[in-house]
Amino acid sequence: MSNYVLKYAKGDAVKYISHLDFMRTFSRAVRRSKLPMVYSQGFNPHPIMTVALPLSVGVTSEGEYMKIGFDGDFSPDEIIQRLNASLPDGLCILDVKKAEGKEMDFSKIDRAKYLVDIELKLDISFDIDEFLKNDELVVLKKSKSGEKEDNIRPYIYSMNVDKKEGKMVTISMCLAAGSIYNLKPDTVILAMEKYIDGFAVEFFSVHRLCLLAGQIQYM
Amino acid sequence: MSFTEKDKILARVQKPTRYTGGELNSVKKNPAQVQVRFAFCFPDVYEIAMSHLGIKILYHILNKREDTYCERVFAPWTDMEMQMRERNMKLFALETGDEITHFDIVAFTLQYELSYSNVVNMLDLADIPIRTSERTENHPFVCAGGPCAYNPEPLAEIVDFFMMGEGEEIINEITDVYIQWKQNGKGERKKYLKEIAKIEGVYVPSFYDVEYNEDNTIKSFTPNNPNAKPIITKRIMRDFDEAYAPESIIVPFGEIIHDRVMLEIFRGCIRGCRFCQAGYVYRPVRERKVQTLVSLSEKLLSSSGYDEISLSSLSTSDYRGLKELTDALLELTQKEKIGLSLPSLRIDNFSLELMNKVQKVRKSGITFAPEAGTQRLRDVINKNITEENILDSVKMLFRGGWANVKLYFMIGLPTETMEDVEAIAHLAQKVLGVYFDIPKDERAKNINITVSTSSFVPKPFTPFQWEAQNTRDMLVEKQKRLKGAITSRKIRYNWHDSKTSYLEGVFARGDRRLGEVLIAAQKKGCKFDGWDEHFDFEKWMSIFKECGINPDFYNMRKREYSEILPWDHINVGVSKEFFIRESEKAKKAVTTANCREKCAGCGASVFNGGVCYE
Ligand code: SF4
């Protein structure tokens, strides 16, 4: 058995599938590809697959990572080709690496880069650097254990307005991600609404660019 | 860059994948390159619709045609409908997301009567005029098929034409004629309808006039168009082994009810239970060959990636090649770690051994459907199962490690007395007795018996089509009596509310005058009537009142054999004479042998195929 890390994209067509649906969809694709999946032992064997940082429903990405075991040795190219022929539109394997030892450990991941498209209610101008000068950005943050007020400023590593045309704004951001602290772009937008005068959001969409370990892109 | 209304809506609803399409094996075509845009509508929510086998077959049959693009359209759940209406978004097809308002053909499959309000609601959401008479050249033809179409009359004012019986061929024929009509510059809708009225199995309600007697029964039913046949005969696939079966099926992202490969092993049923419409309208029984099924399974599993396969039919144990088939499937499934499920198996030594192989360690619940508590009543309904059969089977089960037994019954059956109702409790008690008679170390632990009852609804094309349904009071009384008669804590009792059965009974045997009621009900917001959380009985009753229609006329009334029934112009093969014979035998509690023991001469042999000629 060999372990592989797959880098994949989740596009518009499949952005609404939940993490659970994704896992089911993916294991069916592996079945279709006839790559010999490795199953867990026990009553109810299921394929062994781990996703680095499951995406929220509605979010697209071009930098997702998953670990999976196959019975046998396959070249990255063969895995890419066979899986892509079996996946539904919108899911695409971008890269494959054999994972040996601890070097590809998902626990090293501590941040993520996003592109966020925002439609504002009113066409206002604002200065993102002024926003970042706040020492404290306290907002209600959702987590597994419930909601609580939290200062999210230390977890915003960078933000930049890439484009602004009328009410439409595109902002790139690098935020803490992973098991230690996970900050979602949704929460940052809440903070912007609270701290920037007149900043009111009609609708937004999130796209994840990549996951990083420190300054280094994971894969 | 900007956001569409649909983006904004989808972010606000539950389970957006119900509306996005794009699933594996769904068909993509360029709509500009086809002649016919076909909307295949299932009037219920995605998870229910996608679990239905028929839609998968017809979807792929139509899409095999280069000139046609068939897309799926399902009832948006209420949260989605609210968003759509708020933003003026019309009903759209899943594949392209295009509104279906100006599609060519909009076809509904009618699987249960309680989905009729959804049919009307979907037309309204699509901005297609509800009444046949209001549609113009620019509107699609609205048609329907499926088991409920055998009594098409409640929807006669709404649906342009019906297709009777199995749809595999007829759906192509009406599409061919449509293309001719379109190529000839369309024109009057009637021109198209007149042409398809010639096709066997097509019923165009507007080509018939109905007159009523003073007592509201039907006086006459007459064609008003030279092409309209006095009797419309259903279509079937005579050689079912050769009939088209898709080799790939759409695989939904989210979980659906039947989330697996479904293998249709045969159509029809040899049994002839007198309450069961499916047992008659799908006659005669036609099987697929074992080799056909095995090779189909391989293809379906590898094209879908599913890890479970289920046999599909009205009664698995009646498939003659079951041993051969399951041997072959077990070999396939064990190699590929695929689950095999075998619904509606009769319990005997063979099936027990089979279940042991399939289920390995897990022992899930086993279901029995004696349907009635006494032998007399089981003879009335021709459910050929004896108490001895049941007790022998559960003994085998308890010894084999199963301890979870579900018993299904109907209450409100013709000739039923309180004694019959109480006998349900006694039967469950006897099942429990069997368990305790087995020494502790030889039986499974933690016995659990569930008794479930549903309320009997008389259906067209059954020997009980003339019977009165029990009143709601009567049914509630029977449920109470049964509950009181169950004394052991090991036996649980579930019953289904009788209110939905009441409405089901009205529409099952309804006539054309109910169309107005359906239209009024949609305006008042009736939808998803099959869902307890949406069904509003009082609202329905007030609508009947406003429309001046007494619903009891349809479901609470015993009919004479001589009465003209609203569905008398439809021929399912099984003759009215046969149903009368069966009805008389039922009154005397005399059973009828199944098709393989002895042909009862039901009339279905006119189709020249299947069990009648085995
Ligand atoms: S004609 Fe005889 S064998 Fe054929 S379906 Fe009817 S009863 Fe069964």
Short mmCIF file of N, CA and C in Angstrom, two decimals, chain B residues 131-280:
data_model
loop_
_atom_site.label_atom_id
_atom_site.label_comp_id
_atom_site.label_asym_id
_atom_site.label_seq_id
_atom_site.Cartn_x
_atom_site.Cartn_y
_atom_site.Cartn_z
N ARG B 131 -54.87 25.40 -17.25
CA ARG B 131 -55.88 24.63 -17.98
C ARG B 131 -55.46 24.38 -19.42
N THR B 132 -55.71 23.17 -19.86
CA THR B 132 -55.51 22.79 -21.24
C THR B 132 -56.06 23.85 -22.20
N SER B 133 -57.27 24.31 -21.89
CA SER B 133 -57.98 25.22 -22.80
C SER B 133 -57.32 26.59 -22.91
N GLU B 134 -56.43 26.93 -21.95
CA GLU B 134 -55.83 28.26 -21.96
C GLU B 134 -54.47 28.31 -22.66
N ARG B 135 -53.98 27.15 -23.08
CA ARG B 135 -52.63 27.15 -23.67
C ARG B 135 -52.68 27.48 -25.16
N THR B 136 -51.62 28.14 -25.62
CA THR B 136 -51.55 28.51 -27.03
C THR B 136 -50.40 27.75 -27.70
N GLU B 137 -50.23 28.05 -28.96
CA GLU B 137 -49.17 27.48 -29.79
C GLU B 137 -47.80 27.64 -29.14
N ASN B 138 -47.62 28.72 -28.36
CA ASN B 138 -46.31 29.00 -27.78
C ASN B 138 -46.06 28.30 -26.45
N HIS B 139 -47.08 27.60 -25.98
CA HIS B 139 -46.87 26.89 -24.72
C HIS B 139 -46.53 25.44 -25.00
N PRO B 140 -45.88 24.81 -24.05
CA PRO B 140 -45.57 23.39 -24.24
C PRO B 140 -46.84 22.54 -24.17
N PHE B 141 -46.74 21.33 -24.71
CA PHE B 141 -47.78 20.34 -24.44
C PHE B 141 -47.50 19.74 -23.08
N VAL B 142 -48.55 19.65 -22.28
CA VAL B 142 -48.40 19.08 -20.94
C VAL B 142 -48.98 17.68 -20.98
N CYS B 143 -48.16 16.69 -20.67
CA CYS B 143 -48.66 15.32 -20.72
C CYS B 143 -48.29 14.61 -19.42
N ALA B 144 -48.86 13.40 -19.24
CA ALA B 144 -48.59 12.66 -18.01
C ALA B 144 -48.70 11.17 -18.25
N GLY B 145 -48.02 10.43 -17.38
CA GLY B 145 -48.07 8.96 -17.42
C GLY B 145 -47.82 8.46 -16.01
N GLY B 146 -47.57 7.15 -15.88
CA GLY B 146 -47.33 6.61 -14.54
C GLY B 146 -48.58 5.93 -14.02
N PRO B 147 -48.45 5.18 -12.92
CA PRO B 147 -49.57 4.36 -12.44
C PRO B 147 -50.85 5.14 -12.16
N CYS B 148 -50.76 6.37 -11.66
CA CYS B 148 -51.99 7.11 -11.36
C CYS B 148 -52.70 7.57 -12.62
N ALA B 149 -51.99 7.57 -13.73
CA ALA B 149 -52.62 8.00 -14.98
C ALA B 149 -53.71 7.02 -15.42
N TYR B 150 -53.76 5.84 -14.82
CA TYR B 150 -54.82 4.89 -15.20
C TYR B 150 -56.21 5.41 -14.83
N ASN B 151 -56.29 6.28 -13.82
CA ASN B 151 -57.51 7.08 -13.71
C ASN B 151 -57.12 8.53 -13.94
N PRO B 152 -57.10 8.95 -15.20
CA PRO B 152 -56.59 10.28 -15.53
C PRO B 152 -57.57 11.41 -15.23
N GLU B 153 -58.81 11.06 -14.92
CA GLU B 153 -59.86 12.07 -14.96
C GLU B 153 -59.67 13.28 -14.05
N PRO B 154 -59.19 13.14 -12.80
CA PRO B 154 -59.04 14.35 -11.99
C PRO B 154 -58.13 15.40 -12.63
N LEU B 155 -57.24 14.96 -13.54
CA LEU B 155 -56.34 15.92 -14.18
C LEU B 155 -56.73 16.21 -15.63
N ALA B 156 -57.95 15.78 -16.01
CA ALA B 156 -58.36 15.89 -17.41
C ALA B 156 -58.42 17.32 -17.94
N GLU B 157 -58.68 18.28 -17.06
CA GLU B 157 -58.77 19.68 -17.50
C GLU B 157 -57.38 20.33 -17.56
N ILE B 158 -56.40 19.64 -17.00
CA ILE B 158 -55.09 20.25 -16.80
C ILE B 158 -54.04 19.68 -17.75
N VAL B 159 -54.14 18.38 -18.01
CA VAL B 159 -53.14 17.69 -18.82
C VAL B 159 -53.66 17.54 -20.25
N ASP B 160 -52.83 17.90 -21.24
CA ASP B 160 -53.27 17.84 -22.64
C ASP B 160 -53.49 16.41 -23.11
N PHE B 161 -52.56 15.54 -22.74
CA PHE B 161 -52.75 14.13 -23.09
C PHE B 161 -52.02 13.22 -22.13
N PHE B 162 -52.52 12.00 -22.03
CA PHE B 162 -51.93 11.00 -21.13
C PHE B 162 -51.34 9.86 -21.96
N MET B 163 -50.33 9.22 -21.40
CA MET B 163 -49.77 8.02 -22.02
C MET B 163 -50.01 6.87 -21.07
N MET B 164 -50.71 5.86 -21.55
CA MET B 164 -51.10 4.75 -20.69
C MET B 164 -50.09 3.61 -20.77
N GLY B 165 -49.67 3.16 -19.61
CA GLY B 165 -48.81 1.99 -19.57
C GLY B 165 -47.34 2.34 -19.61
N GLU B 166 -46.54 1.39 -20.07
CA GLU B 166 -45.09 1.55 -20.02
C GLU B 166 -44.65 2.51 -21.13
N GLY B 167 -43.77 3.43 -20.75
CA GLY B 167 -43.51 4.58 -21.62
C GLY B 167 -42.40 4.42 -22.65
N GLU B 168 -41.68 3.30 -22.62
CA GLU B 168 -40.46 3.18 -23.42
C GLU B 168 -40.66 3.49 -24.90
N GLU B 169 -41.77 3.06 -25.48
CA GLU B 169 -41.96 3.26 -26.92
C GLU B 169 -42.80 4.49 -27.21
N ILE B 170 -43.88 4.61 -26.46
CA ILE B 170 -44.86 5.66 -26.75
C ILE B 170 -44.24 7.05 -26.64
N ILE B 171 -43.27 7.19 -25.75
CA ILE B 171 -42.68 8.51 -25.55
C ILE B 171 -41.89 8.95 -26.80
N ASN B 172 -41.31 7.96 -27.48
CA ASN B 172 -40.66 8.27 -28.76
C ASN B 172 -41.67 8.60 -29.84
N GLU B 173 -42.79 7.89 -29.84
CA GLU B 173 -43.79 8.10 -30.89
C GLU B 173 -44.40 9.49 -30.81
N ILE B 174 -44.74 9.92 -29.59
CA ILE B 174 -45.35 11.26 -29.49
C ILE B 174 -44.31 12.36 -29.80
N THR B 175 -43.04 12.05 -29.55
CA THR B 175 -41.98 13.02 -29.87
C THR B 175 -41.80 13.12 -31.39
N ASP B 176 -41.85 11.98 -32.07
CA ASP B 176 -41.76 12.00 -33.54
C ASP B 176 -42.85 12.87 -34.14
N VAL B 177 -44.08 12.65 -33.67
CA VAL B 177 -45.20 13.41 -34.22
C VAL B 177 -45.04 14.90 -33.90
N TYR B 178 -44.50 15.18 -32.73
CA TYR B 178 -44.29 16.58 -32.37
C TYR B 178 -43.36 17.27 -33.36
N ILE B 179 -42.30 16.56 -33.72
CA ILE B 179 -41.33 17.15 -34.65
C ILE B 179 -41.99 17.45 -36.00
N GLN B 180 -42.82 16.53 -36.45
CA GLN B 180 -43.57 16.79 -37.71
C GLN B 180 -44.43 18.03 -37.57
N TRP B 181 -45.15 18.10 -36.47
CA TRP B 181 -46.05 19.24 -36.23
C TRP B 181 -45.28 20.56 -36.24
N LYS B 182 -44.11 20.51 -35.61
CA LYS B 182 -43.28 21.71 -35.52
C LYS B 182 -42.74 22.08 -36.90
N GLN B 183 -42.29 21.03 -37.61
CA GLN B 183 -41.72 21.31 -38.94
C GLN B 183 -42.77 21.82 -39.92
N ASN B 184 -44.04 21.43 -39.67
CA ASN B 184 -45.11 21.94 -40.53
C ASN B 184 -45.62 23.29 -40.05
N GLY B 185 -44.83 23.95 -39.22
CA GLY B 185 -45.20 25.31 -38.81
C GLY B 185 -46.19 25.36 -37.66
N LYS B 186 -46.24 24.31 -36.86
CA LYS B 186 -47.12 24.26 -35.70
C LYS B 186 -48.58 24.56 -36.07
N GLY B 187 -49.12 25.67 -35.58
CA GLY B 187 -50.53 25.95 -35.83
C GLY B 187 -51.36 25.47 -34.67
N GLU B 188 -52.60 25.14 -34.96
CA GLU B 188 -53.53 24.74 -33.91
C GLU B 188 -52.97 23.58 -33.08
N ARG B 189 -53.11 23.67 -31.76
CA ARG B 189 -52.66 22.58 -30.88
C ARG B 189 -53.44 21.30 -31.18
N LYS B 190 -54.70 21.50 -31.55
CA LYS B 190 -55.58 20.37 -31.78
C LYS B 190 -55.05 19.46 -32.89
N LYS B 191 -54.36 20.09 -33.85
CA LYS B 191 -53.83 19.32 -34.97
C LYS B 191 -52.86 18.24 -34.46
N TYR B 192 -52.00 18.65 -33.54
CA TYR B 192 -51.05 17.70 -32.96
C TYR B 192 -51.79 16.63 -32.15
N LEU B 193 -52.73 17.08 -31.34
CA LEU B 193 -53.45 16.14 -30.47
C LEU B 193 -54.23 15.12 -31.29
N LYS B 194 -54.81 15.58 -32.41
CA LYS B 194 -55.57 14.67 -33.27
C LYS B 194 -54.66 13.58 -33.83
N GLU B 195 -53.45 14.00 -34.15
CA GLU B 195 -52.50 13.07 -34.75
C GLU B 195 -52.07 12.01 -33.72
N ILE B 196 -51.75 12.45 -32.51
CA ILE B 196 -51.27 11.47 -31.53
C ILE B 196 -52.42 10.63 -30.95
N ALA B 197 -53.65 11.12 -31.09
CA ALA B 197 -54.79 10.32 -30.59
C ALA B 197 -54.86 8.98 -31.32
N LYS B 198 -54.23 8.91 -32.48
CA LYS B 198 -54.23 7.64 -33.23
C LYS B 198 -53.27 6.62 -32.62
N ILE B 199 -52.31 7.11 -31.84
CA ILE B 199 -51.30 6.20 -31.28
C ILE B 199 -51.92 5.37 -30.16
N GLU B 200 -51.67 4.08 -30.19
CA GLU B 200 -52.16 3.20 -29.13
C GLU B 200 -51.64 3.68 -27.78
N GLY B 201 -52.54 3.86 -26.83
CA GLY B 201 -52.13 4.24 -25.48
C GLY B 201 -52.22 5.73 -25.19
N VAL B 202 -52.47 6.54 -26.23
CA VAL B 202 -52.58 7.98 -25.99
C VAL B 202 -54.04 8.34 -25.71
N TYR B 203 -54.24 9.11 -24.66
CA TYR B 203 -55.59 9.55 -24.28
C TYR B 203 -55.61 11.07 -24.23
N VAL B 204 -56.46 11.67 -25.05
CA VAL B 204 -56.61 13.13 -25.07
C VAL B 204 -57.97 13.47 -24.45
N PRO B 205 -57.99 13.89 -23.20
CA PRO B 205 -59.27 14.08 -22.50
C PRO B 205 -60.23 15.03 -23.19
N SER B 206 -59.69 16.06 -23.85
CA SER B 206 -60.60 17.05 -24.46
C SER B 206 -61.35 16.48 -25.66
N PHE B 207 -60.98 15.30 -26.11
CA PHE B 207 -61.69 14.66 -27.22
C PHE B 207 -62.86 13.81 -26.75
N TYR B 208 -63.23 13.95 -25.49
CA TYR B 208 -64.33 13.16 -24.94
C TYR B 208 -65.27 14.06 -24.16
N ASP B 209 -66.57 13.81 -24.30
CA ASP B 209 -67.57 14.56 -23.52
C ASP B 209 -68.15 13.66 -22.44
N VAL B 210 -68.35 14.24 -21.29
CA VAL B 210 -68.94 13.48 -20.19
C VAL B 210 -70.29 14.09 -19.83
N GLU B 211 -71.28 13.24 -19.65
CA GLU B 211 -72.57 13.69 -19.15
C GLU B 211 -72.82 13.01 -17.81
N TYR B 212 -73.49 13.73 -16.93
CA TYR B 212 -73.73 13.18 -15.60
C TYR B 212 -75.21 12.96 -15.33
N ASN B 213 -75.49 11.97 -14.51
CA ASN B 213 -76.86 11.76 -14.04
C ASN B 213 -77.15 12.73 -12.91
N GLU B 214 -78.43 12.76 -12.53
CA GLU B 214 -78.80 13.65 -11.45
C GLU B 214 -78.13 13.28 -10.13
N ASP B 215 -77.88 11.99 -9.95
CA ASP B 215 -77.21 11.57 -8.70
C ASP B 215 -75.69 11.74 -8.78
N ASN B 216 -75.22 12.47 -9.81
CA ASN B 216 -73.79 12.78 -9.98
C ASN B 216 -72.94 11.66 -10.56
N THR B 217 -73.54 10.49 -10.76
CA THR B 217 -72.77 9.44 -11.42
C THR B 217 -72.69 9.75 -12.91
N ILE B 218 -71.82 9.05 -13.61
CA ILE B 218 -71.61 9.35 -15.03
C ILE B 218 -72.72 8.73 -15.87
N LYS B 219 -73.30 9.56 -16.75
CA LYS B 219 -74.38 9.08 -17.60
C LYS B 219 -73.80 8.54 -18.90
N SER B 220 -72.88 9.30 -19.46
CA SER B 220 -72.26 8.84 -20.70
C SER B 220 -70.89 9.44 -20.87
N PHE B 221 -70.08 8.76 -21.62
CA PHE B 221 -68.71 9.19 -21.89
C PHE B 221 -68.47 8.93 -23.37
N THR B 222 -68.44 9.99 -24.18
CA THR B 222 -68.40 9.77 -25.63
C THR B 222 -67.30 10.58 -26.31
N PRO B 223 -66.62 9.94 -27.26
CA PRO B 223 -65.63 10.66 -28.06
C PRO B 223 -66.30 11.76 -28.87
N ASN B 224 -65.63 12.91 -29.00
CA ASN B 224 -66.17 13.99 -29.82
C ASN B 224 -65.25 14.30 -30.99
N ASN B 225 -64.29 13.39 -31.20
CA ASN B 225 -63.34 13.58 -32.29
C ASN B 225 -63.15 12.24 -33.01
N PRO B 226 -63.15 12.27 -34.34
CA PRO B 226 -63.09 11.00 -35.06
C PRO B 226 -61.84 10.17 -34.74
N ASN B 227 -60.75 10.83 -34.33
CA ASN B 227 -59.53 10.07 -34.05
C ASN B 227 -59.49 9.49 -32.63
N ALA B 228 -60.43 9.90 -31.81
CA ALA B 228 -60.38 9.46 -30.41
C ALA B 228 -60.97 8.06 -30.29
N LYS B 229 -60.18 7.16 -29.72
CA LYS B 229 -60.65 5.78 -29.58
C LYS B 229 -61.63 5.68 -28.41
N PRO B 230 -62.68 4.86 -28.57
CA PRO B 230 -63.61 4.68 -27.44
C PRO B 230 -62.92 4.05 -26.24
N ILE B 231 -61.98 3.15 -26.51
CA ILE B 231 -61.25 2.50 -25.42
C ILE B 231 -59.75 2.68 -25.68
N ILE B 232 -59.03 3.11 -24.66
CA ILE B 232 -57.59 3.32 -24.81
C ILE B 232 -56.87 2.20 -24.07
N THR B 233 -56.06 1.47 -24.81
CA THR B 233 -55.37 0.32 -24.22
C THR B 233 -53.94 0.67 -23.86
N LYS B 234 -53.53 0.26 -22.68
CA LYS B 234 -52.18 0.55 -22.20
C LYS B 234 -51.12 -0.11 -23.08
N ARG B 235 -49.92 0.43 -23.02
CA ARG B 235 -48.79 -0.14 -23.76
C ARG B 235 -47.93 -0.95 -22.79
N ILE B 236 -47.34 -2.03 -23.29
CA ILE B 236 -46.34 -2.71 -22.46
C ILE B 236 -45.16 -3.12 -23.34
N MET B 237 -44.06 -3.40 -22.70
CA MET B 237 -42.92 -3.98 -23.40
C MET B 237 -43.12 -5.49 -23.35
N ARG B 238 -43.56 -6.04 -24.49
CA ARG B 238 -43.93 -7.45 -24.50
C ARG B 238 -42.71 -8.32 -24.15
N ASP B 239 -41.59 -8.01 -24.79
CA ASP B 239 -40.38 -8.75 -24.48
C ASP B 239 -39.53 -7.91 -23.54
N PHE B 240 -39.72 -8.12 -22.25
CA PHE B 240 -39.05 -7.27 -21.28
C PHE B 240 -37.54 -7.51 -21.25
N ASP B 241 -37.14 -8.74 -21.60
CA ASP B 241 -35.70 -9.04 -21.59
C ASP B 241 -34.97 -8.17 -22.61
N GLU B 242 -35.67 -7.87 -23.70
CA GLU B 242 -35.07 -7.07 -24.77
C GLU B 242 -35.27 -5.57 -24.54
N ALA B 243 -36.13 -5.22 -23.59
CA ALA B 243 -36.47 -3.81 -23.40
C ALA B 243 -35.24 -3.01 -22.97
N TYR B 244 -35.21 -1.76 -23.39
CA TYR B 244 -34.07 -0.90 -23.09
C TYR B 244 -33.89 -0.71 -21.58
N ALA B 245 -32.66 -0.86 -21.15
CA ALA B 245 -32.32 -0.53 -19.76
C ALA B 245 -31.05 0.30 -19.82
N PRO B 246 -31.06 1.47 -19.18
CA PRO B 246 -29.86 2.31 -19.25
C PRO B 246 -28.66 1.61 -18.62
N GLU B 247 -27.49 1.82 -19.20
CA GLU B 247 -26.28 1.19 -18.66
C GLU B 247 -25.51 2.15 -17.77
N SER B 248 -25.97 3.40 -17.74
CA SER B 248 -25.40 4.30 -16.75
C SER B 248 -26.54 5.12 -16.17
N ILE B 249 -26.43 5.44 -14.92
CA ILE B 249 -27.49 6.21 -14.26
C ILE B 249 -26.87 7.43 -13.59
N ILE B 250 -27.70 8.43 -13.43
CA ILE B 250 -27.24 9.65 -12.78
C ILE B 250 -26.95 9.36 -11.30
N VAL B 251 -25.81 9.84 -10.84
CA VAL B 251 -25.44 9.62 -9.44
C VAL B 251 -25.51 10.95 -8.69
N PRO B 252 -26.53 11.11 -7.84
CA PRO B 252 -26.68 12.39 -7.13
C PRO B 252 -25.54 12.65 -6.16
N PHE B 253 -25.30 13.93 -5.88
CA PHE B 253 -24.27 14.30 -4.91
C PHE B 253 -24.75 14.04 -3.49
N GLY B 254 -25.96 14.51 -3.20
CA GLY B 254 -26.51 14.33 -1.86
C GLY B 254 -27.17 12.97 -1.76
N GLU B 255 -27.48 12.57 -0.53
CA GLU B 255 -28.09 11.26 -0.35
C GLU B 255 -29.55 11.29 -0.78
N ILE B 256 -29.99 10.25 -1.48
CA ILE B 256 -31.39 10.15 -1.86
C ILE B 256 -31.98 8.92 -1.17
N ILE B 257 -33.25 8.63 -1.43
CA ILE B 257 -33.88 7.52 -0.71
C ILE B 257 -33.27 6.18 -1.14
N HIS B 258 -33.27 5.93 -2.43
CA HIS B 258 -32.64 4.69 -2.91
C HIS B 258 -31.30 5.05 -3.55
N ASP B 259 -30.27 5.15 -2.72
CA ASP B 259 -28.98 5.61 -3.19
C ASP B 259 -28.13 4.42 -3.62
N ARG B 260 -28.54 3.77 -4.69
CA ARG B 260 -27.85 2.56 -5.12
C ARG B 260 -28.29 2.20 -6.53
N VAL B 261 -27.61 1.22 -7.09
CA VAL B 261 -28.04 0.70 -8.38
C VAL B 261 -29.30 -0.13 -8.16
N MET B 262 -30.33 0.13 -8.96
CA MET B 262 -31.55 -0.67 -8.84
C MET B 262 -31.71 -1.52 -10.09
N LEU B 263 -31.81 -2.79 -9.87
CA LEU B 263 -31.86 -3.75 -10.97
C LEU B 263 -33.29 -4.27 -11.09
N GLU B 264 -33.94 -3.89 -12.17
CA GLU B 264 -35.34 -4.29 -12.34
C GLU B 264 -35.37 -5.72 -12.88
N ILE B 265 -35.74 -6.67 -12.03
CA ILE B 265 -35.61 -8.07 -12.45
C ILE B 265 -36.85 -8.56 -13.22
N PHE B 266 -38.01 -8.04 -12.88
CA PHE B 266 -39.19 -8.34 -13.69
C PHE B 266 -40.24 -7.28 -13.49
N ARG B 267 -41.21 -7.24 -14.40
CA ARG B 267 -42.34 -6.33 -14.25
C ARG B 267 -43.59 -7.13 -14.00
N GLY B 268 -44.49 -6.56 -13.24
CA GLY B 268 -45.75 -7.23 -12.95
C GLY B 268 -45.65 -8.08 -11.71
N CYS B 269 -46.75 -8.76 -11.39
CA CYS B 269 -46.78 -9.59 -10.19
C CYS B 269 -47.76 -10.73 -10.47
N ILE B 270 -47.38 -11.94 -10.05
CA ILE B 270 -48.24 -13.09 -10.33
C ILE B 270 -49.33 -13.25 -9.28
N ARG B 271 -49.26 -12.47 -8.19
CA ARG B 271 -50.03 -12.82 -6.99
C ARG B 271 -51.51 -12.45 -7.01
N GLY B 272 -51.81 -11.25 -7.42
CA GLY B 272 -53.22 -10.87 -7.44
C GLY B 272 -53.82 -10.58 -6.07
N CYS B 273 -53.09 -9.88 -5.20
CA CYS B 273 -53.68 -9.41 -3.96
C CYS B 273 -54.76 -8.40 -4.35
N ARG B 274 -55.93 -8.56 -3.77
CA ARG B 274 -57.08 -7.82 -4.32
C ARG B 274 -57.10 -6.33 -4.00
N PHE B 275 -56.26 -5.89 -3.07
CA PHE B 275 -56.23 -4.47 -2.73
C PHE B 275 -55.18 -3.73 -3.56
N CYS B 276 -54.36 -4.47 -4.30
CA CYS B 276 -53.14 -3.88 -4.85
C CYS B 276 -53.29 -3.54 -6.33
N GLN B 277 -53.28 -2.26 -6.62
CA GLN B 277 -53.43 -1.83 -8.01
C GLN B 277 -52.24 -2.26 -8.86
N ALA B 278 -51.04 -2.15 -8.30
CA ALA B 278 -49.84 -2.51 -9.05
C ALA B 278 -49.91 -3.96 -9.53
N GLY B 279 -50.49 -4.82 -8.68
CA GLY B 279 -50.59 -6.24 -9.01
C GLY B 279 -51.42 -6.51 -10.25
N TYR B 280 -52.28 -5.57 -10.62
CA TYR B 280 -53.12 -5.77 -11.82
C TYR B 280 -52.67 -4.93 -13.01
#
